[in-house]
CSV table of N, CA, C and O in Angstrom, one decimal:
chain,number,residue,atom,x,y,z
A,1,UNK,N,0.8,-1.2,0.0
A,1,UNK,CA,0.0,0.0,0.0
A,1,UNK,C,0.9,1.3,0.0
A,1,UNK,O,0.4,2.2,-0.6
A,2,UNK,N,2.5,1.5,0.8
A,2,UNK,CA,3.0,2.1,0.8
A,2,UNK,C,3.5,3.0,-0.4
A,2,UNK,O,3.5,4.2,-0.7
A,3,UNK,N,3.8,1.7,-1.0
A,3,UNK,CA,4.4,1.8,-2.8
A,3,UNK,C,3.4,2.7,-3.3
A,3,UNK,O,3.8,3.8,-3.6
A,4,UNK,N,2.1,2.3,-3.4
A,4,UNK,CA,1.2,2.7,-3.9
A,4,UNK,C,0.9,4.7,-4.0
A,4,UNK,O,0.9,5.5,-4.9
A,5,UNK,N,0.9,4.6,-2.6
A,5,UNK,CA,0.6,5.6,-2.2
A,5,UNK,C,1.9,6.4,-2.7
A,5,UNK,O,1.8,7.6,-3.1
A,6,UNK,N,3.2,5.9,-2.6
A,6,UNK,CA,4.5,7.4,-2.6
A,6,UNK,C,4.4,7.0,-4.4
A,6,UNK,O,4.9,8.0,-5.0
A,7,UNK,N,3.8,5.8,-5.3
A,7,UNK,CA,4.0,6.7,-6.5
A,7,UNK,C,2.5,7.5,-6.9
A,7,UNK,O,2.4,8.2,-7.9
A,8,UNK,N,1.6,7.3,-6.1
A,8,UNK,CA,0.4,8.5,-6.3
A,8,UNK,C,0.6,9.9,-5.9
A,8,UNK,O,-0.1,10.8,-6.3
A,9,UNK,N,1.4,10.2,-5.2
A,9,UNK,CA,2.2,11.5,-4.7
A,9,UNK,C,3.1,12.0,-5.7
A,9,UNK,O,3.2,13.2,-5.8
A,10,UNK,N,4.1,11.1,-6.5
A,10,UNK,CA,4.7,11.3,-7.1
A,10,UNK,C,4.1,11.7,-8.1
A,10,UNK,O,4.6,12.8,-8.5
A,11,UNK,N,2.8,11.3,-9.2
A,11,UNK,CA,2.5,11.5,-10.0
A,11,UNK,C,1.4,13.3,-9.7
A,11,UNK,O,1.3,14.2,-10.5
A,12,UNK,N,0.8,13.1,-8.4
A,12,UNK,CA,0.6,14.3,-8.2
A,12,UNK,C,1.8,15.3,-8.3
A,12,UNK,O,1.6,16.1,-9.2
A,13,UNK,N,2.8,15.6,-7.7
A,13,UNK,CA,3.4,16.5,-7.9
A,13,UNK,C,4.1,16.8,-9.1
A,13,UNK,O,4.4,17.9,-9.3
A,14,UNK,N,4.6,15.7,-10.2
A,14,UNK,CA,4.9,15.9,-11.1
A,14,UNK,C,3.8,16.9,-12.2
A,14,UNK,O,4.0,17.9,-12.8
A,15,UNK,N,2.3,15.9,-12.0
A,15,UNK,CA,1.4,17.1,-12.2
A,15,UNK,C,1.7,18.6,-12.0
A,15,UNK,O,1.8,19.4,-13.0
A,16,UNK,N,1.8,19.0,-10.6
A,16,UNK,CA,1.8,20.5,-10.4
A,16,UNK,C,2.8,21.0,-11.2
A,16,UNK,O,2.5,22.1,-11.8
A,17,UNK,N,3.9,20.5,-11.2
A,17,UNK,CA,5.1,21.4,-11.8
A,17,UNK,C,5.0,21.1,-13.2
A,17,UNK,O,5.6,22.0,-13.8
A,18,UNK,N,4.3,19.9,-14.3
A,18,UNK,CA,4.0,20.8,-15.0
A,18,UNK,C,2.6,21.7,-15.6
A,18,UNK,O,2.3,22.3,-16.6
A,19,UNK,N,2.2,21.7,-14.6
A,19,UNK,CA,1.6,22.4,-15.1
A,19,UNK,C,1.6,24.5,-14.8
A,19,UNK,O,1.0,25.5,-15.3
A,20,UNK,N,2.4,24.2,-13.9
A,20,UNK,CA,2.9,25.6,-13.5
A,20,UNK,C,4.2,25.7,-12.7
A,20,UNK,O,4.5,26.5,-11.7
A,21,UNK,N,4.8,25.0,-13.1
A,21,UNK,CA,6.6,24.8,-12.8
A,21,UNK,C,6.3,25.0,-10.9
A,21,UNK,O,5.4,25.5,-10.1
A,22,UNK,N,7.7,24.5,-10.9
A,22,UNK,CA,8.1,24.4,-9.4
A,22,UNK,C,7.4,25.8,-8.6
A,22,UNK,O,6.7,25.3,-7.7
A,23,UNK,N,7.2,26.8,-8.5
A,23,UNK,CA,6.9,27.6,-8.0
A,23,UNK,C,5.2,27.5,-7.8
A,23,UNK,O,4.4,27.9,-6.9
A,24,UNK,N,4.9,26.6,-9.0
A,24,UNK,CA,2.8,26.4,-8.2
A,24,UNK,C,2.8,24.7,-7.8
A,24,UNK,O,1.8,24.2,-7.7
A,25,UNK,N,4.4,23.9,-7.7
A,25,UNK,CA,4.0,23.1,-7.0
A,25,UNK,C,4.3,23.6,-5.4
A,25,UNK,O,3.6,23.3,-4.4
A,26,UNK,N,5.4,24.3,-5.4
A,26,UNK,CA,5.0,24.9,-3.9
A,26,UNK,C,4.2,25.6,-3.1
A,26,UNK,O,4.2,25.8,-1.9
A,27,UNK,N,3.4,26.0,-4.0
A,27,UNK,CA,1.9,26.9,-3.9
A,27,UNK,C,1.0,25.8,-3.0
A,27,UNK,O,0.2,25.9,-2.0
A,28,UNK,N,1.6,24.8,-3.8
A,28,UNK,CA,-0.1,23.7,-3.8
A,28,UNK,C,0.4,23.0,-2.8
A,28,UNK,O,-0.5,22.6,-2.2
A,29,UNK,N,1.5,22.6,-2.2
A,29,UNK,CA,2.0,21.6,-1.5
A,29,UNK,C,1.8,21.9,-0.2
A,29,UNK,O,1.9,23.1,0.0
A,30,UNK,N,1.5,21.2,1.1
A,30,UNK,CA,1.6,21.7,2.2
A,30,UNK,C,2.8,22.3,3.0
A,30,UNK,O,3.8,21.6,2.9
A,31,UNK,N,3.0,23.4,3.7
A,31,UNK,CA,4.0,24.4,4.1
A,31,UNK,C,5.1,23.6,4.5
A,31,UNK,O,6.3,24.0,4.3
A,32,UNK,N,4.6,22.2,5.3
A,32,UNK,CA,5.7,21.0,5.9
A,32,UNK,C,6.9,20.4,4.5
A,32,UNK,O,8.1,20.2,4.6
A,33,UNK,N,5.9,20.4,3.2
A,33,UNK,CA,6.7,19.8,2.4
A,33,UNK,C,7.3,21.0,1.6
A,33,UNK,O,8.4,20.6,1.1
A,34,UNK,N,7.1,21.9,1.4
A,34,UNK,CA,7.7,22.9,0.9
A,34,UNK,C,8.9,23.4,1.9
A,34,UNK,O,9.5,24.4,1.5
A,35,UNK,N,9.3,22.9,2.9
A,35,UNK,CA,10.2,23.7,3.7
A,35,UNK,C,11.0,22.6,4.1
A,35,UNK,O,12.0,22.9,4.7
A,36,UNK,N,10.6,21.2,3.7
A,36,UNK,CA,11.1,20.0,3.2
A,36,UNK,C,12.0,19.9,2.3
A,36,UNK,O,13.0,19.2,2.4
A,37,UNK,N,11.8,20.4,1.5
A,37,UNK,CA,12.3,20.9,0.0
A,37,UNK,C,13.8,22.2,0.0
A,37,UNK,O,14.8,22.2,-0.8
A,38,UNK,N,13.4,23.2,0.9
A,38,UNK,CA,14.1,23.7,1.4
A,38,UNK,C,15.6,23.7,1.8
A,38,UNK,O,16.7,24.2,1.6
A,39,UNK,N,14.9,22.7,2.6
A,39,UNK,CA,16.3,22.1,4.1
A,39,UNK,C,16.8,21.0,3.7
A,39,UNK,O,18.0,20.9,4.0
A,40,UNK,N,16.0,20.0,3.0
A,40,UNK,CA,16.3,18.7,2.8
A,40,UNK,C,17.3,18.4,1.5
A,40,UNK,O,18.2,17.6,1.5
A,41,UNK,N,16.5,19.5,0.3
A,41,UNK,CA,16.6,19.2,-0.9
A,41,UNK,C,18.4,19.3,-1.1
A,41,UNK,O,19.0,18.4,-1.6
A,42,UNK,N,19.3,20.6,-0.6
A,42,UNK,CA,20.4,20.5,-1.2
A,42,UNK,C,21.3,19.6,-0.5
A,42,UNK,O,22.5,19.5,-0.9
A,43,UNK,N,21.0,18.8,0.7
A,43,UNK,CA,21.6,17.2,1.1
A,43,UNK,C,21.4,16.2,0.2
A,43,UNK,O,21.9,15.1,0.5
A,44,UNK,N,20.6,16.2,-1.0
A,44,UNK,CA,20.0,15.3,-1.5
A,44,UNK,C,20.5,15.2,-3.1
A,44,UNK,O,20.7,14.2,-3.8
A,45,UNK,N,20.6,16.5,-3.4
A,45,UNK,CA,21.1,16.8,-4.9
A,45,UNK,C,21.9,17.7,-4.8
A,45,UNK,O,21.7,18.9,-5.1
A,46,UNK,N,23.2,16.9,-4.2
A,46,UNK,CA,24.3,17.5,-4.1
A,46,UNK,C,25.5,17.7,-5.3
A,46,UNK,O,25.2,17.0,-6.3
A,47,UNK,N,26.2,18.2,-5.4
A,47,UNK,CA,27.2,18.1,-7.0
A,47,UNK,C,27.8,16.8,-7.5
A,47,UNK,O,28.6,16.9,-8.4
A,48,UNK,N,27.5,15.7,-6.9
A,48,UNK,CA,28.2,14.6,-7.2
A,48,UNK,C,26.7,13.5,-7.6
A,48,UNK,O,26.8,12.5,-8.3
A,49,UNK,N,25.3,14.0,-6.9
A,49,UNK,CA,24.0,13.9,-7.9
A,49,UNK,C,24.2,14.2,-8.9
A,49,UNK,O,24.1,13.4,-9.8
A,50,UNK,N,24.4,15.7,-9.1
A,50,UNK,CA,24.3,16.4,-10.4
A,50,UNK,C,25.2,15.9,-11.5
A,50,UNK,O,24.9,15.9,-12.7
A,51,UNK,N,26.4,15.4,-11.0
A,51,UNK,CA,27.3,15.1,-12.0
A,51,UNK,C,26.8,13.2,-12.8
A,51,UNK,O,26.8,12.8,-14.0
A,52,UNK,N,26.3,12.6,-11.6
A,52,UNK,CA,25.9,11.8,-12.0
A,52,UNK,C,24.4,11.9,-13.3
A,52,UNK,O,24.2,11.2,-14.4
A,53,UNK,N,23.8,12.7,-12.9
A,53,UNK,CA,22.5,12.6,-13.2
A,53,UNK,C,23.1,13.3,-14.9
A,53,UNK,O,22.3,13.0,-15.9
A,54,UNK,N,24.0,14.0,-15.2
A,54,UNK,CA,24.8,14.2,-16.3
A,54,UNK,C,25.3,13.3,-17.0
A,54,UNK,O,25.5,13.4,-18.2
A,55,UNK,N,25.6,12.2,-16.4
A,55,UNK,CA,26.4,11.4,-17.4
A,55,UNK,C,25.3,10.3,-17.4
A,55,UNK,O,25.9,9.4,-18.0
A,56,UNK,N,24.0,9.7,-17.0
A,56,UNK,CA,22.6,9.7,-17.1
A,56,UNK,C,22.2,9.9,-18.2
A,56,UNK,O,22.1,9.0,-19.1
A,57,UNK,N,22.1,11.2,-18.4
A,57,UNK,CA,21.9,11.9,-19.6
A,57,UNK,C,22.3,11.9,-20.3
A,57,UNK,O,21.6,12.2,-21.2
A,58,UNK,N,23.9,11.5,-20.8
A,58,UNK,CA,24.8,11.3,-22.0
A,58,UNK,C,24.2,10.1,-22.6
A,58,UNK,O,23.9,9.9,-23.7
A,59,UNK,N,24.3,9.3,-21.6
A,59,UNK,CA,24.3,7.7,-21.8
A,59,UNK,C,22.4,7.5,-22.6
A,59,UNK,O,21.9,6.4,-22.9
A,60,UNK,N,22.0,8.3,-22.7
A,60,UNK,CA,20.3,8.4,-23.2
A,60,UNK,C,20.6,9.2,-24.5
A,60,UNK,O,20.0,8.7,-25.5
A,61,UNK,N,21.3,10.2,-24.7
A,61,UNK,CA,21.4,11.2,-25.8
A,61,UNK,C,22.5,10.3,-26.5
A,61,UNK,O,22.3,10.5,-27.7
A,62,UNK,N,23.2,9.7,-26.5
A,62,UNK,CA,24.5,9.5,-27.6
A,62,UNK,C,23.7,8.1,-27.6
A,62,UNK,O,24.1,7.6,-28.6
A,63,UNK,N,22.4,6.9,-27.0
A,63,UNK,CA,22.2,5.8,-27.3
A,63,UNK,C,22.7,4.5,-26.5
A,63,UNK,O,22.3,3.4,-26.5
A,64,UNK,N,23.5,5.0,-25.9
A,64,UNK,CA,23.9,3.6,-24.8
A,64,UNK,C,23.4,3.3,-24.3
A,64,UNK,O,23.8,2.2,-24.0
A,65,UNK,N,22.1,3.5,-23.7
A,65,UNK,CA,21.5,3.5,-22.5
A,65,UNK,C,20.2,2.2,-23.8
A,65,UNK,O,19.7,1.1,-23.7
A,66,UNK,N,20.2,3.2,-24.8
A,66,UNK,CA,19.3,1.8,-25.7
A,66,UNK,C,20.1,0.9,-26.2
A,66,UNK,O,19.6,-0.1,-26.5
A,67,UNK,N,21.4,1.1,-26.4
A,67,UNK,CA,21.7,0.2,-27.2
A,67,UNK,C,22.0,-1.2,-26.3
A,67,UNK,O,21.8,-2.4,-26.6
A,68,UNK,N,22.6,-0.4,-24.6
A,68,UNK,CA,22.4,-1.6,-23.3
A,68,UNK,C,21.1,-2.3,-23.0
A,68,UNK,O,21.1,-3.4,-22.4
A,69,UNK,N,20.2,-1.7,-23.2
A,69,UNK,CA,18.8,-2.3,-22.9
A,69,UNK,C,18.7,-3.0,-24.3
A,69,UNK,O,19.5,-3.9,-24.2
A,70,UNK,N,18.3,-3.1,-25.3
A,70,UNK,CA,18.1,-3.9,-26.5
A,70,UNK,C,19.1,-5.1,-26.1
A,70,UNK,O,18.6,-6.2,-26.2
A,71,UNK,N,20.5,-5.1,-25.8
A,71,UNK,CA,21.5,-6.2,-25.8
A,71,UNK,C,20.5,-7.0,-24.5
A,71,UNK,O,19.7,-7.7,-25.1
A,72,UNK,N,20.3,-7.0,-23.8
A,72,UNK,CA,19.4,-7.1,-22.2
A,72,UNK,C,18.5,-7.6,-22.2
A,72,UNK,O,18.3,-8.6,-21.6
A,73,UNK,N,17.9,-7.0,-22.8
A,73,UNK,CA,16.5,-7.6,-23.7
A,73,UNK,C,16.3,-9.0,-24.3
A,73,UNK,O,15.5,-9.9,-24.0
A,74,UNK,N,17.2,-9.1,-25.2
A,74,UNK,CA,17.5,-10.2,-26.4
A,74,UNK,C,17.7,-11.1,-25.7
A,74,UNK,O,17.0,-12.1,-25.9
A,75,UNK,N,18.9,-11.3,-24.1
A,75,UNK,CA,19.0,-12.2,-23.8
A,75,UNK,C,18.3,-13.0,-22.4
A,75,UNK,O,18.5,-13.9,-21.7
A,76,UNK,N,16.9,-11.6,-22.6
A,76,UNK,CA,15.8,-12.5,-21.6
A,76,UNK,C,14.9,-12.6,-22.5
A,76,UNK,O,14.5,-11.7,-23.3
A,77,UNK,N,14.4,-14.0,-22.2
A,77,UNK,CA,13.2,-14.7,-22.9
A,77,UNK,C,11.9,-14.1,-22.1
A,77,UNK,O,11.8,-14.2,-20.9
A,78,UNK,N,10.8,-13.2,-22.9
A,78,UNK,CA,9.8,-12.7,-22.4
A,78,UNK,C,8.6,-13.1,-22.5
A,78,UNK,O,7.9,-13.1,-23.5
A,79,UNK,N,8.3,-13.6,-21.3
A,79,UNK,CA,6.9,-14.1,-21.1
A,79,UNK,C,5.9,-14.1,-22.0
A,79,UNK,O,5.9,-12.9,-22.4
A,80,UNK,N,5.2,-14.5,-22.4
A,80,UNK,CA,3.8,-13.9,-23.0
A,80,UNK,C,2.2,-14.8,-22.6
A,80,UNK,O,1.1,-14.9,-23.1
A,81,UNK,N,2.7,-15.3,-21.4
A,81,UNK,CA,1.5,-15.3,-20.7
A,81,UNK,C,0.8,-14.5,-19.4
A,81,UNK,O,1.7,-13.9,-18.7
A,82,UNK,N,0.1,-14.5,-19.0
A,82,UNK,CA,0.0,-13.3,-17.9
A,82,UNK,C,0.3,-13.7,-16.8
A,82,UNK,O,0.7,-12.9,-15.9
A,83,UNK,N,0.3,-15.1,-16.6
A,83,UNK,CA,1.1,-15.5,-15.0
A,83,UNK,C,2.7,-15.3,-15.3
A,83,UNK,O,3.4,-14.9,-14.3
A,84,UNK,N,3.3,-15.6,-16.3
A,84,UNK,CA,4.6,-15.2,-16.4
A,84,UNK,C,4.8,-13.9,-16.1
A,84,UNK,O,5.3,-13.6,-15.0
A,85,UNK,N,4.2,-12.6,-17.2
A,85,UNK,CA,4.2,-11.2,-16.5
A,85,UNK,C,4.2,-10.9,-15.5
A,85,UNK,O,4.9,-10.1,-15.0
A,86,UNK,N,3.4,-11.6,-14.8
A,86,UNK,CA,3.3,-11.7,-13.2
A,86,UNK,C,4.8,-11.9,-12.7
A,86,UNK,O,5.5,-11.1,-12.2
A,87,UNK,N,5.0,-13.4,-12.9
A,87,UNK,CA,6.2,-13.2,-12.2
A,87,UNK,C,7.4,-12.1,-12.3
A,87,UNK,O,8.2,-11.7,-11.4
A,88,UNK,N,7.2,-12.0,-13.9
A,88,UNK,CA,8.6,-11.2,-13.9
A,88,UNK,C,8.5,-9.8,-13.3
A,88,UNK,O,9.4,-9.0,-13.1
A,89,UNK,N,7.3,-9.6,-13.0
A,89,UNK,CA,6.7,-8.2,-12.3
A,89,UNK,C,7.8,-8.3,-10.6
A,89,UNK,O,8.7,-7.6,-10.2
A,90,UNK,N,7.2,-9.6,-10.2
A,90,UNK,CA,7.6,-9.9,-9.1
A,90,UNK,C,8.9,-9.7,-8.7
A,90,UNK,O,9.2,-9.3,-7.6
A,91,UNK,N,9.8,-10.1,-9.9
A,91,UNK,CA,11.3,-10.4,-9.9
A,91,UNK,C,11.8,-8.4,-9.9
A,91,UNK,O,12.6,-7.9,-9.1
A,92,UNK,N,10.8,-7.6,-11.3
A,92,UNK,CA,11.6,-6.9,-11.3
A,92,UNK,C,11.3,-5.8,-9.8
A,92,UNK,O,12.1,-4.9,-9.5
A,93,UNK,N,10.4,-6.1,-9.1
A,93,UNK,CA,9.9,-5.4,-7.7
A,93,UNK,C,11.1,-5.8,-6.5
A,93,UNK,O,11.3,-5.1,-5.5
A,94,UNK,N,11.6,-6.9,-6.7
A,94,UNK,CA,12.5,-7.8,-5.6
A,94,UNK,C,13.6,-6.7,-6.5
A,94,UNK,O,13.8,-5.7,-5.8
A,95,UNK,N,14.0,-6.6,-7.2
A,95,UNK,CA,15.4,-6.2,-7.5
A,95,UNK,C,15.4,-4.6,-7.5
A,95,UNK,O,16.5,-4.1,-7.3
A,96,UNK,N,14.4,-3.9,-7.6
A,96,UNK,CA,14.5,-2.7,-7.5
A,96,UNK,C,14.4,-2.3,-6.4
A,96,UNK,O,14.6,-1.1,-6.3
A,97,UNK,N,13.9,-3.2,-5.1
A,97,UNK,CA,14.1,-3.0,-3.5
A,97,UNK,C,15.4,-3.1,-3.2
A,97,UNK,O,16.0,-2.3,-2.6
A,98,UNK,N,15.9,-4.2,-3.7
A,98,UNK,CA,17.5,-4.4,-3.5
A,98,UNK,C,18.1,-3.3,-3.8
A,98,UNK,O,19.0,-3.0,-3.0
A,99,UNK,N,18.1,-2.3,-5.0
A,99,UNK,CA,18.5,-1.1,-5.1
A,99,UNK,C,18.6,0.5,-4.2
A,99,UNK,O,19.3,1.5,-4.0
A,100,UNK,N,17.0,-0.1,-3.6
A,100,UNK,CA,16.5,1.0,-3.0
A,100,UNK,C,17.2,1.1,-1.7
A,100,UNK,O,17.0,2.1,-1.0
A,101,UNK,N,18.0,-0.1,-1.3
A,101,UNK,CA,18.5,-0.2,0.2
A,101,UNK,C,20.2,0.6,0.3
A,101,UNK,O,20.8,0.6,1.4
């Protein structure tokens, strides 16, 4: 339910900002999270974020980033029944926790 809920927040605030950039998602957001954002945010996306989140970006704009996922791809066999999707749902949920730790 947790999951659920932090990507329904997520997709709400991505909402706000675009539709009136960061300045009317802090409008709309309650005073706790906007002052959240504040204090929190430049411990979070520090210059060694930013540098990363840069070469992120390379790796999408020059193609690596597809040309690694197509190689990746090819050499997993993909389900095409729905209890298989299922699992592999399951597998890719277990591995992106493992990330998140």
């Amino acid at each position: 339910m947790a999951y659920f809920e932090c990507l329904h927040e997520v997709k709400l605030i991505v909402d706000l900002i675009y539709e009136g950039g960061i300045a009317n998602m802090n409008y709309s957001v309650s005073n706790t999270a906007e002052y959240g954002e504040y204090v929190s945010g430049p411990r979070i996306i520090t210059e060694q974020t930013k540098a990363e989140m840069k070469r992120v970006l390379n790796d999408i704009q020059s193609g690596r980033f597809a040309r690694d996922w197509m190689l990746r791809t090819k050499s997993i066999r993909r389900p095409s029944k729905p209890c298989g999707r299922s699992r592999l749902r399951i597998r890719s949920r277990k591995l992106a926790r493992g990330y998140a730790r």
